[in-house]
CSV table of C-alpha atoms and ligand atoms in Angstrom, one decimal:
chain,number,residue,atom,x,y,z
E,1,MET,CA,-38.6,-29.5,-34.1
E,2,THR,CA,-35.9,-26.9,-34.1
E,3,ASP,CA,-32.7,-27.6,-32.4
E,4,LYS,CA,-31.9,-24.6,-30.2
E,5,THR,CA,-28.7,-24.4,-28.2
E,6,VAL,CA,-28.8,-22.1,-25.2
E,7,THR,CA,-25.4,-20.9,-24.1
E,8,VAL,CA,-25.2,-19.6,-20.6
E,9,THR,CA,-22.3,-17.3,-20.0
E,10,THR,CA,-21.1,-16.8,-16.4
E,11,PRO,CA,-20.1,-13.1,-15.9
E,12,ILE,CA,-16.4,-12.6,-15.4
E,13,ASP,CA,-15.4,-11.7,-11.8
E,14,ARG,CA,-14.8,-8.0,-11.5
E,15,TYR,CA,-12.2,-6.3,-9.3
E,16,GLY,CA,-10.6,-2.8,-9.4
E,17,VAL,CA,-8.7,-0.1,-7.5
E,18,MET,CA,-10.5,3.1,-6.3
E,19,GLY,CA,-8.4,6.2,-5.6
E,20,ASP,CA,-7.9,9.9,-6.4
E,21,PRO,CA,-5.6,10.2,-8.3
E,22,VAL,CA,-5.4,6.6,-9.6
E,23,SER,CA,-4.4,6.9,-13.2
E,24,HIS,CA,-0.7,6.2,-12.3
E,25,SER,CA,-1.6,2.9,-10.7
E,26,ARG,CA,0.0,-0.3,-12.0
E,27,SER,CA,-2.4,-2.6,-10.1
E,28,PRO,CA,-4.4,-3.6,-13.2
E,29,VAL,CA,-1.2,-4.8,-14.9
E,30,ILE,CA,-0.1,-6.7,-11.8
E,31,HIS,CA,-3.5,-8.4,-11.3
E,32,ARG,CA,-3.8,-9.3,-14.9
E,33,LEU,CA,-0.4,-11.0,-14.8
E,34,PHE,CA,-1.3,-12.8,-11.5
E,35,ALA,CA,-4.5,-14.0,-13.2
E,36,LEU,CA,-2.5,-15.2,-16.3
E,37,HIS,CA,0.1,-17.0,-14.1
E,38,THR,CA,-2.5,-18.7,-11.9
E,39,GLN,CA,-4.9,-19.4,-14.8
E,40,GLN,CA,-7.8,-17.4,-13.1
E,41,SER,CA,-10.4,-15.5,-15.2
E,42,LEU,CA,-11.0,-12.0,-13.9
E,43,GLN,CA,-11.3,-8.4,-14.9
E,44,TYR,CA,-9.5,-5.5,-13.0
E,45,GLU,CA,-10.3,-1.9,-13.6
E,46,LEU,CA,-8.9,1.5,-12.7
E,47,LEU,CA,-11.7,3.5,-10.8
E,48,PRO,CA,-11.0,7.2,-10.3
E,49,VAL,CA,-13.3,8.2,-7.4
E,50,PRO,CA,-13.1,11.6,-5.5
E,51,PRO,CA,-13.7,11.5,-1.7
E,52,GLU,CA,-17.3,12.8,-1.9
E,53,LYS,CA,-18.3,9.9,-4.3
E,54,LEU,CA,-16.5,7.1,-2.4
E,55,GLU,CA,-19.6,5.6,-0.7
E,56,ILE,CA,-21.7,5.7,-3.9
E,57,ALA,CA,-19.0,4.2,-6.0
E,58,VAL,CA,-18.3,1.3,-3.5
E,59,ARG,CA,-22.0,0.5,-3.1
E,60,GLN,CA,-22.6,0.7,-6.9
E,61,PHE,CA,-19.6,-1.7,-7.5
E,62,GLN,CA,-21.0,-4.1,-4.9
E,63,ARG,CA,-24.6,-3.9,-6.3
E,64,THR,CA,-23.4,-4.6,-9.8
E,65,GLY,CA,-21.7,-7.9,-8.7
E,66,GLY,CA,-18.1,-6.7,-8.2
E,67,LYS,CA,-16.0,-9.2,-6.1
E,68,GLY,CA,-13.3,-7.0,-4.6
E,69,LEU,CA,-11.6,-3.6,-4.6
E,70,ASN,CA,-8.3,-2.2,-3.7
E,71,ILE,CA,-8.6,1.1,-1.9
E,72,THR,CA,-5.8,3.7,-2.3
E,73,VAL,CA,-5.0,7.4,-1.7
E,74,PRO,CA,-6.8,9.1,0.0
E,75,HIS,CA,-9.6,6.7,0.9
E,76,LYS,CA,-8.0,4.1,3.2
E,77,THR,CA,-9.4,5.5,6.5
E,78,GLU,CA,-12.6,6.9,5.1
E,79,VAL,CA,-13.7,3.5,3.7
E,80,LEU,CA,-13.8,2.0,7.3
E,81,ARG,CA,-17.3,3.3,7.8
E,82,LEU,CA,-18.5,1.2,4.9
E,83,VAL,CA,-17.1,-2.0,6.1
E,84,ASP,CA,-19.2,-4.7,7.8
E,85,GLN,CA,-16.3,-6.9,9.1
E,86,MET,CA,-12.6,-6.3,9.4
E,87,SER,CA,-9.5,-8.4,9.7
E,88,GLU,CA,-7.5,-8.0,12.9
E,89,ARG,CA,-4.6,-6.3,11.0
E,90,ALA,CA,-7.1,-3.8,9.5
E,91,VAL,CA,-8.5,-3.1,13.0
E,92,THR,CA,-5.0,-2.6,14.3
E,93,ALA,CA,-4.1,-0.3,11.4
E,94,GLY,CA,-7.3,1.6,11.4
E,95,ALA,CA,-7.0,1.6,7.6
E,96,VAL,CA,-8.3,-0.7,4.8
E,97,ASN,CA,-6.7,-1.3,1.4
E,98,THR,CA,-8.7,-4.4,0.3
E,99,LEU,CA,-12.4,-4.9,0.2
E,100,SER,CA,-14.1,-8.3,-0.5
E,101,PHE,CA,-17.8,-8.5,-1.3
E,102,LYS,CA,-19.4,-11.7,0.0
E,103,GLY,CA,-23.0,-12.5,0.7
E,104,GLY,CA,-24.1,-8.9,0.7
E,105,GLU,CA,-21.4,-7.9,3.3
E,106,ILE,CA,-18.2,-5.9,2.9
E,107,TYR,CA,-15.0,-7.4,4.4
E,108,GLY,CA,-12.1,-5.0,4.9
E,109,ASP,CA,-8.4,-6.0,5.2
E,110,ASN,CA,-5.0,-4.4,5.1
E,111,THR,CA,-2.2,-6.0,3.0
E,112,ASP,CA,0.1,-2.9,2.9
E,113,GLY,CA,2.2,-4.0,6.0
E,114,ILE,CA,2.8,-7.5,4.9
E,115,GLY,CA,3.6,-6.3,1.5
E,116,LEU,CA,6.2,-3.8,2.7
E,117,LEU,CA,7.7,-6.4,5.1
E,118,ARG,CA,8.0,-9.0,2.4
E,119,ASP,CA,9.7,-6.6,0.1
E,120,LEU,CA,12.2,-5.3,2.7
E,121,VAL,CA,13.0,-8.6,4.4
E,122,VAL,CA,12.5,-11.3,1.7
E,123,ASN,CA,13.3,-9.5,-1.6
E,124,LEU,CA,15.8,-6.8,-0.4
E,125,ASN,CA,17.3,-8.6,2.6
E,126,ILE,CA,17.1,-5.4,4.7
E,127,SER,CA,17.1,-6.1,8.5
E,128,VAL,CA,14.4,-4.3,10.5
E,129,GLU,CA,15.1,-5.9,13.9
E,130,ASP,CA,17.0,-3.5,16.1
E,131,ALA,CA,16.9,-0.7,13.4
E,132,ASN,CA,16.2,3.0,14.0
E,133,ILE,CA,13.4,3.7,11.6
E,134,LEU,CA,12.0,7.0,10.3
E,135,ILE,CA,8.7,7.1,8.5
E,136,LEU,CA,7.8,10.4,6.7
E,137,GLY,CA,4.0,10.8,6.4
E,138,ALA,CA,1.1,9.8,8.6
E,139,GLY,CA,-1.7,8.9,6.3
E,140,GLY,CA,-3.4,5.6,5.5
E,141,ALA,CA,-0.3,3.8,4.2
E,142,THR,CA,1.6,4.6,7.4
E,143,ARG,CA,-1.2,3.3,9.5
E,144,GLY,CA,-0.9,0.0,7.6
E,145,ILE,CA,2.8,-0.5,8.0
E,146,ILE,CA,3.5,0.6,11.6
E,147,ALA,CA,2.3,-2.6,13.4
E,148,PRO,CA,4.1,-5.1,11.1
E,149,LEU,CA,7.3,-3.0,11.5
E,150,LEU,CA,7.0,-2.9,15.3
E,151,GLU,CA,6.4,-6.7,15.3
E,152,MET,CA,10.0,-7.0,13.9
E,153,GLN,CA,11.2,-5.3,17.1
E,154,PRO,CA,13.1,-2.2,15.7
E,155,LYS,CA,15.1,-0.1,18.2
E,156,SER,CA,13.0,3.0,17.5
E,157,LEU,CA,10.3,4.2,15.1
E,158,MET,CA,9.8,8.0,14.6
E,159,ILE,CA,6.9,9.3,12.5
E,160,ALA,CA,7.5,12.7,10.9
E,161,ASN,CA,4.6,14.5,9.3
E,162,ARG,CA,3.6,17.9,8.0
E,163,SER,CA,0.6,18.0,10.3
E,164,LEU,CA,2.1,17.1,13.7
E,165,GLY,CA,-1.3,16.1,15.2
E,166,LYS,CA,-1.8,13.2,12.8
E,167,ALA,CA,1.7,11.8,13.6
E,168,GLU,CA,1.1,12.2,17.3
E,169,ALA,CA,-2.2,10.4,17.1
E,170,LEU,CA,-0.5,7.5,15.4
E,171,ALA,CA,2.3,7.4,18.0
E,172,VAL,CA,-0.3,7.2,20.8
E,173,HIS,CA,-2.5,4.6,18.9
E,174,PHE,CA,0.5,2.2,18.3
E,175,SER,CA,2.5,2.9,21.5
E,176,ARG,CA,1.4,-0.3,23.2
E,177,LEU,CA,3.1,-2.3,20.3
E,178,GLY,CA,6.6,-0.7,20.6
E,179,PRO,CA,8.7,2.4,20.8
E,180,VAL,CA,7.0,5.0,18.6
E,181,SER,CA,7.2,8.8,18.7
E,182,ALA,CA,6.2,11.7,16.5
E,183,CYS,CA,7.6,15.0,15.2
E,184,ARG,CA,7.5,17.5,12.4
E,185,PHE,CA,9.7,17.3,9.4
E,186,ASN,CA,11.9,20.1,10.6
E,187,ALA,CA,12.3,18.6,14.1
E,188,VAL,CA,13.5,15.1,13.2
E,189,PRO,CA,16.0,14.1,15.9
E,190,VAL,CA,19.3,13.2,14.1
E,191,SER,CA,21.7,12.4,16.9
E,192,THR,CA,21.6,8.7,16.0
E,193,PRO,CA,21.7,7.9,12.3
E,194,TYR,CA,18.6,6.1,10.9
E,195,ASP,CA,19.0,2.6,9.5
E,196,LEU,CA,15.9,2.9,7.4
E,197,ILE,CA,13.9,5.9,6.2
E,198,ILE,CA,10.5,5.2,4.6
E,199,ASN,CA,8.8,7.8,2.6
E,200,ALA,CA,5.0,7.4,3.0
E,201,THR,CA,3.9,10.8,1.9
E,202,SER,CA,1.9,11.3,-1.3
E,203,ALA,CA,3.9,14.5,-2.0
E,204,GLY,CA,5.7,13.0,-5.0
E,205,VAL,CA,2.5,11.8,-6.7
E,206,LYS,CA,1.3,15.4,-6.6
E,207,GLY,CA,4.6,16.8,-7.8
E,208,GLU,CA,5.3,18.4,-4.4
E,209,ALA,CA,8.5,18.2,-2.4
E,210,PRO,CA,8.3,18.3,1.4
E,211,PRO,CA,11.3,19.4,3.4
E,212,TYR,CA,12.9,15.9,3.6
E,213,PRO,CA,15.2,16.0,6.6
E,214,ILE,CA,18.7,15.8,5.0
E,215,ASP,CA,20.6,15.3,8.3
E,216,ALA,CA,18.6,12.1,9.0
E,217,ILE,CA,20.5,10.3,6.2
E,218,SER,CA,24.0,8.7,6.5
E,219,ASP,CA,25.9,6.3,4.2
E,220,THR,CA,24.4,3.3,6.2
E,221,THR,CA,20.8,4.4,5.7
E,222,TYR,CA,18.4,2.4,3.5
E,223,CYS,CA,15.8,4.7,1.9
E,224,TYR,CA,12.5,3.2,0.8
E,225,ASP,CA,9.9,5.2,-1.1
E,226,LEU,CA,6.4,3.7,-1.0
E,227,SER,CA,5.7,5.8,-4.1
E,228,TYR,CA,7.0,4.4,-7.4
E,229,GLY,CA,7.4,5.5,-11.0
E,230,LEU,CA,9.0,4.6,-14.3
E,231,SER,CA,11.6,7.2,-13.6
E,232,PRO,CA,13.1,7.8,-10.1
E,233,THR,CA,10.7,9.5,-7.7
E,234,PRO,CA,11.7,12.9,-6.1
E,235,PHE,CA,12.3,11.2,-2.8
E,236,SER,CA,14.5,8.5,-4.3
E,237,VAL,CA,16.5,11.1,-6.2
E,238,TRP,CA,16.9,13.1,-3.0
E,239,ALA,CA,17.9,10.0,-1.0
E,240,ARG,CA,20.6,9.1,-3.6
E,241,GLU,CA,22.0,12.6,-3.7
E,242,ALA,CA,22.0,12.8,0.1
E,243,GLY,CA,24.3,9.7,0.2
E,244,ALA,CA,22.0,6.9,1.3
E,245,ARG,CA,23.4,3.4,1.2
E,246,GLN,CA,20.5,2.3,-1.0
E,247,SER,CA,17.4,4.0,-2.4
E,248,VAL,CA,14.5,1.8,-3.5
E,249,MET,CA,11.1,2.7,-4.9
E,250,GLY,CA,7.9,0.8,-3.7
E,251,TRP,CA,7.5,-1.5,-6.7
E,252,GLY,CA,8.2,-4.6,-4.7
E,253,MET,CA,5.7,-3.6,-2.0
E,254,LEU,CA,3.1,-2.9,-4.7
E,255,VAL,CA,3.5,-6.3,-6.1
E,256,GLU,CA,3.6,-8.0,-2.7
E,257,GLN,CA,0.6,-6.3,-1.2
E,258,ALA,CA,-1.3,-7.0,-4.5
E,259,ALA,CA,-0.4,-10.7,-4.1
E,260,GLU,CA,-1.9,-10.8,-0.6
E,261,SER,CA,-5.1,-9.1,-2.0
E,262,PHE,CA,-5.3,-11.6,-4.8
E,263,ASN,CA,-4.9,-14.5,-2.3
E,264,LEU,CA,-7.8,-13.1,-0.2
E,265,TRP,CA,-10.0,-12.8,-3.3
E,266,ARG,CA,-9.1,-16.0,-5.2
E,267,GLY,CA,-7.6,-18.3,-2.5
E,268,VAL,CA,-4.3,-18.7,-4.4
E,269,ARG,CA,-1.1,-16.8,-3.7
E,270,PRO,CA,0.7,-15.9,-7.0
E,271,ASP,CA,4.4,-16.0,-7.3
E,272,THR,CA,5.6,-12.4,-7.2
E,273,ALA,CA,9.2,-12.8,-8.6
E,274,PRO,CA,8.2,-13.4,-12.2
E,275,VAL,CA,5.7,-10.5,-12.1
E,276,LEU,CA,8.4,-8.1,-10.6
E,277,LYS,CA,10.6,-9.3,-13.5
E,278,GLN,CA,8.0,-9.0,-16.2
E,279,MET,CA,7.1,-5.4,-15.3
E,280,SER,CA,10.8,-4.4,-16.1
E,281,ILE,CA,10.8,-2.3,-13.0
E,282,PRO,CA,13.6,0.2,-12.7
E,283,ALA,CA,15.8,0.0,-9.6
N,301,NDP,P1,-2.8,9.6,2.4
N,301,NDP,O1,-3.5,10.6,1.5
N,301,NDP,O2,-3.6,8.9,3.4
N,301,NDP,O3,-1.6,10.4,3.3
N,301,NDP,C1,-0.8,11.3,2.6
N,301,NDP,C2,0.4,11.7,3.5
N,301,NDP,O4,1.3,12.4,2.7
N,301,NDP,C3,0.0,12.5,4.7
N,301,NDP,O5,0.8,12.2,5.8
N,301,NDP,C4,0.3,14.0,4.2
N,301,NDP,O6,0.6,14.9,5.2
N,301,NDP,C5,1.5,13.7,3.4
N,301,NDP,N1,1.7,14.7,2.4
N,301,NDP,C6,1.0,14.9,1.2
N,301,NDP,N2,1.5,16.0,0.5
N,301,NDP,C7,2.6,16.4,1.2
N,301,NDP,C8,3.5,17.5,1.0
N,301,NDP,N3,3.5,18.3,0.0
N,301,NDP,N4,4.4,17.7,2.0
N,301,NDP,C9,4.5,16.9,3.1
N,301,NDP,N5,3.6,15.9,3.3
N,301,NDP,C10,2.7,15.7,2.4
N,301,NDP,O7,-2.0,8.7,1.4
N,301,NDP,P2,-1.5,7.2,1.7
N,301,NDP,O8,-0.9,7.1,3.1
N,301,NDP,O9,-2.5,6.2,1.4
N,301,NDP,O10,-0.3,6.9,0.6
N,301,NDP,C11,0.9,7.6,0.7
N,301,NDP,C12,1.8,7.2,-0.5
N,301,NDP,O11,2.2,5.8,-0.4
N,301,NDP,C13,1.1,7.4,-1.8
N,301,NDP,O12,2.0,8.0,-2.7
N,301,NDP,C14,0.8,6.0,-2.3
N,301,NDP,O13,0.8,5.9,-3.7
N,301,NDP,C15,1.9,5.2,-1.6
N,301,NDP,N6,1.6,3.8,-1.4
N,301,NDP,C16,2.3,2.9,-2.0
N,301,NDP,C17,2.1,1.5,-1.8
N,301,NDP,C18,2.9,0.5,-2.5
N,301,NDP,O14,2.4,-0.6,-2.5
N,301,NDP,N7,4.0,0.8,-3.0
N,301,NDP,C19,1.0,1.1,-0.9
N,301,NDP,C20,0.4,2.2,-0.2
N,301,NDP,C21,0.6,3.5,-0.5
N,301,NDP,P3,-0.6,15.6,6.0
N,301,NDP,O15,-1.0,14.7,7.0
N,301,NDP,O16,0.1,16.8,6.6
N,301,NDP,O17,-1.7,16.0,5.1
């Protein structure tokens, strides 16, 4: 009789981020560090997917046993039509940045807002309550951050966008939650200085520079760029040169929103501080 040992290997749980462009994303590094720190076994891939291939790519990932995806520029609203169930915060946002595949169904959630809030309030100690806030951009990321910002009861929230119609649509959509209005970049009201300016355009990623409203900045203004880089982003350079009190890139939000996604997928919330430290992120 021969002694045969059969080894059954369980396939490693697969996750990834889909976007276009996505090569700049640091999400794989962050999720690998979370996995290491929480002793979870998983794989996380960068998945460049153009808009016309989004549905095919998501369905294929699901069919081949993928467990979860992060969805980034420019797919956060388009992906809604592929989702079977959504969290309340994703419904409110009308945008999804996290998909979980369970029992043949696709669950959509949005962790951008909580990620930004954690970075602003917990990590950076920036007060949002009673603040005058200006958001530049009206895309998927803006959709995710408006409701959590309004929950903190700011004095006002202005959305400025290149395409006015998109900013106006968001102002109408969120008006039941607080004082939101909309304008074009060149019509930002500046009679009262802004306490917080958030850049949520993707202009920097594409090497473009929108006409940021210089008169909206004073020496008491915090500037936060959702975009991030190993060297200062065009917006953060502009904000510093315009005399902002502090100019911060979105590394903290990136790590915090990733921690929320990781928690949804794995049922364990990783500690973000050591990951932020380990990534040697520039200020
Ligand atoms: P979308 O593609 O959904 O929206 C892009 C927005 O940028 C639109 O408002 C668009 O204006 C505006 N825009 C693009 N190019 C220009 C330009 N040249 N001049 C003026 N406005 C421009 O992207 P998202 O909302 O998903 O993401 C926005 C940015 O936020 C990205 O850089 C992304 O990487 C970053 N992000 C960072 C996160 C983090 O964790 N740090 C999380 C989420 C996003 P229009 O409507 O006129 O086209």
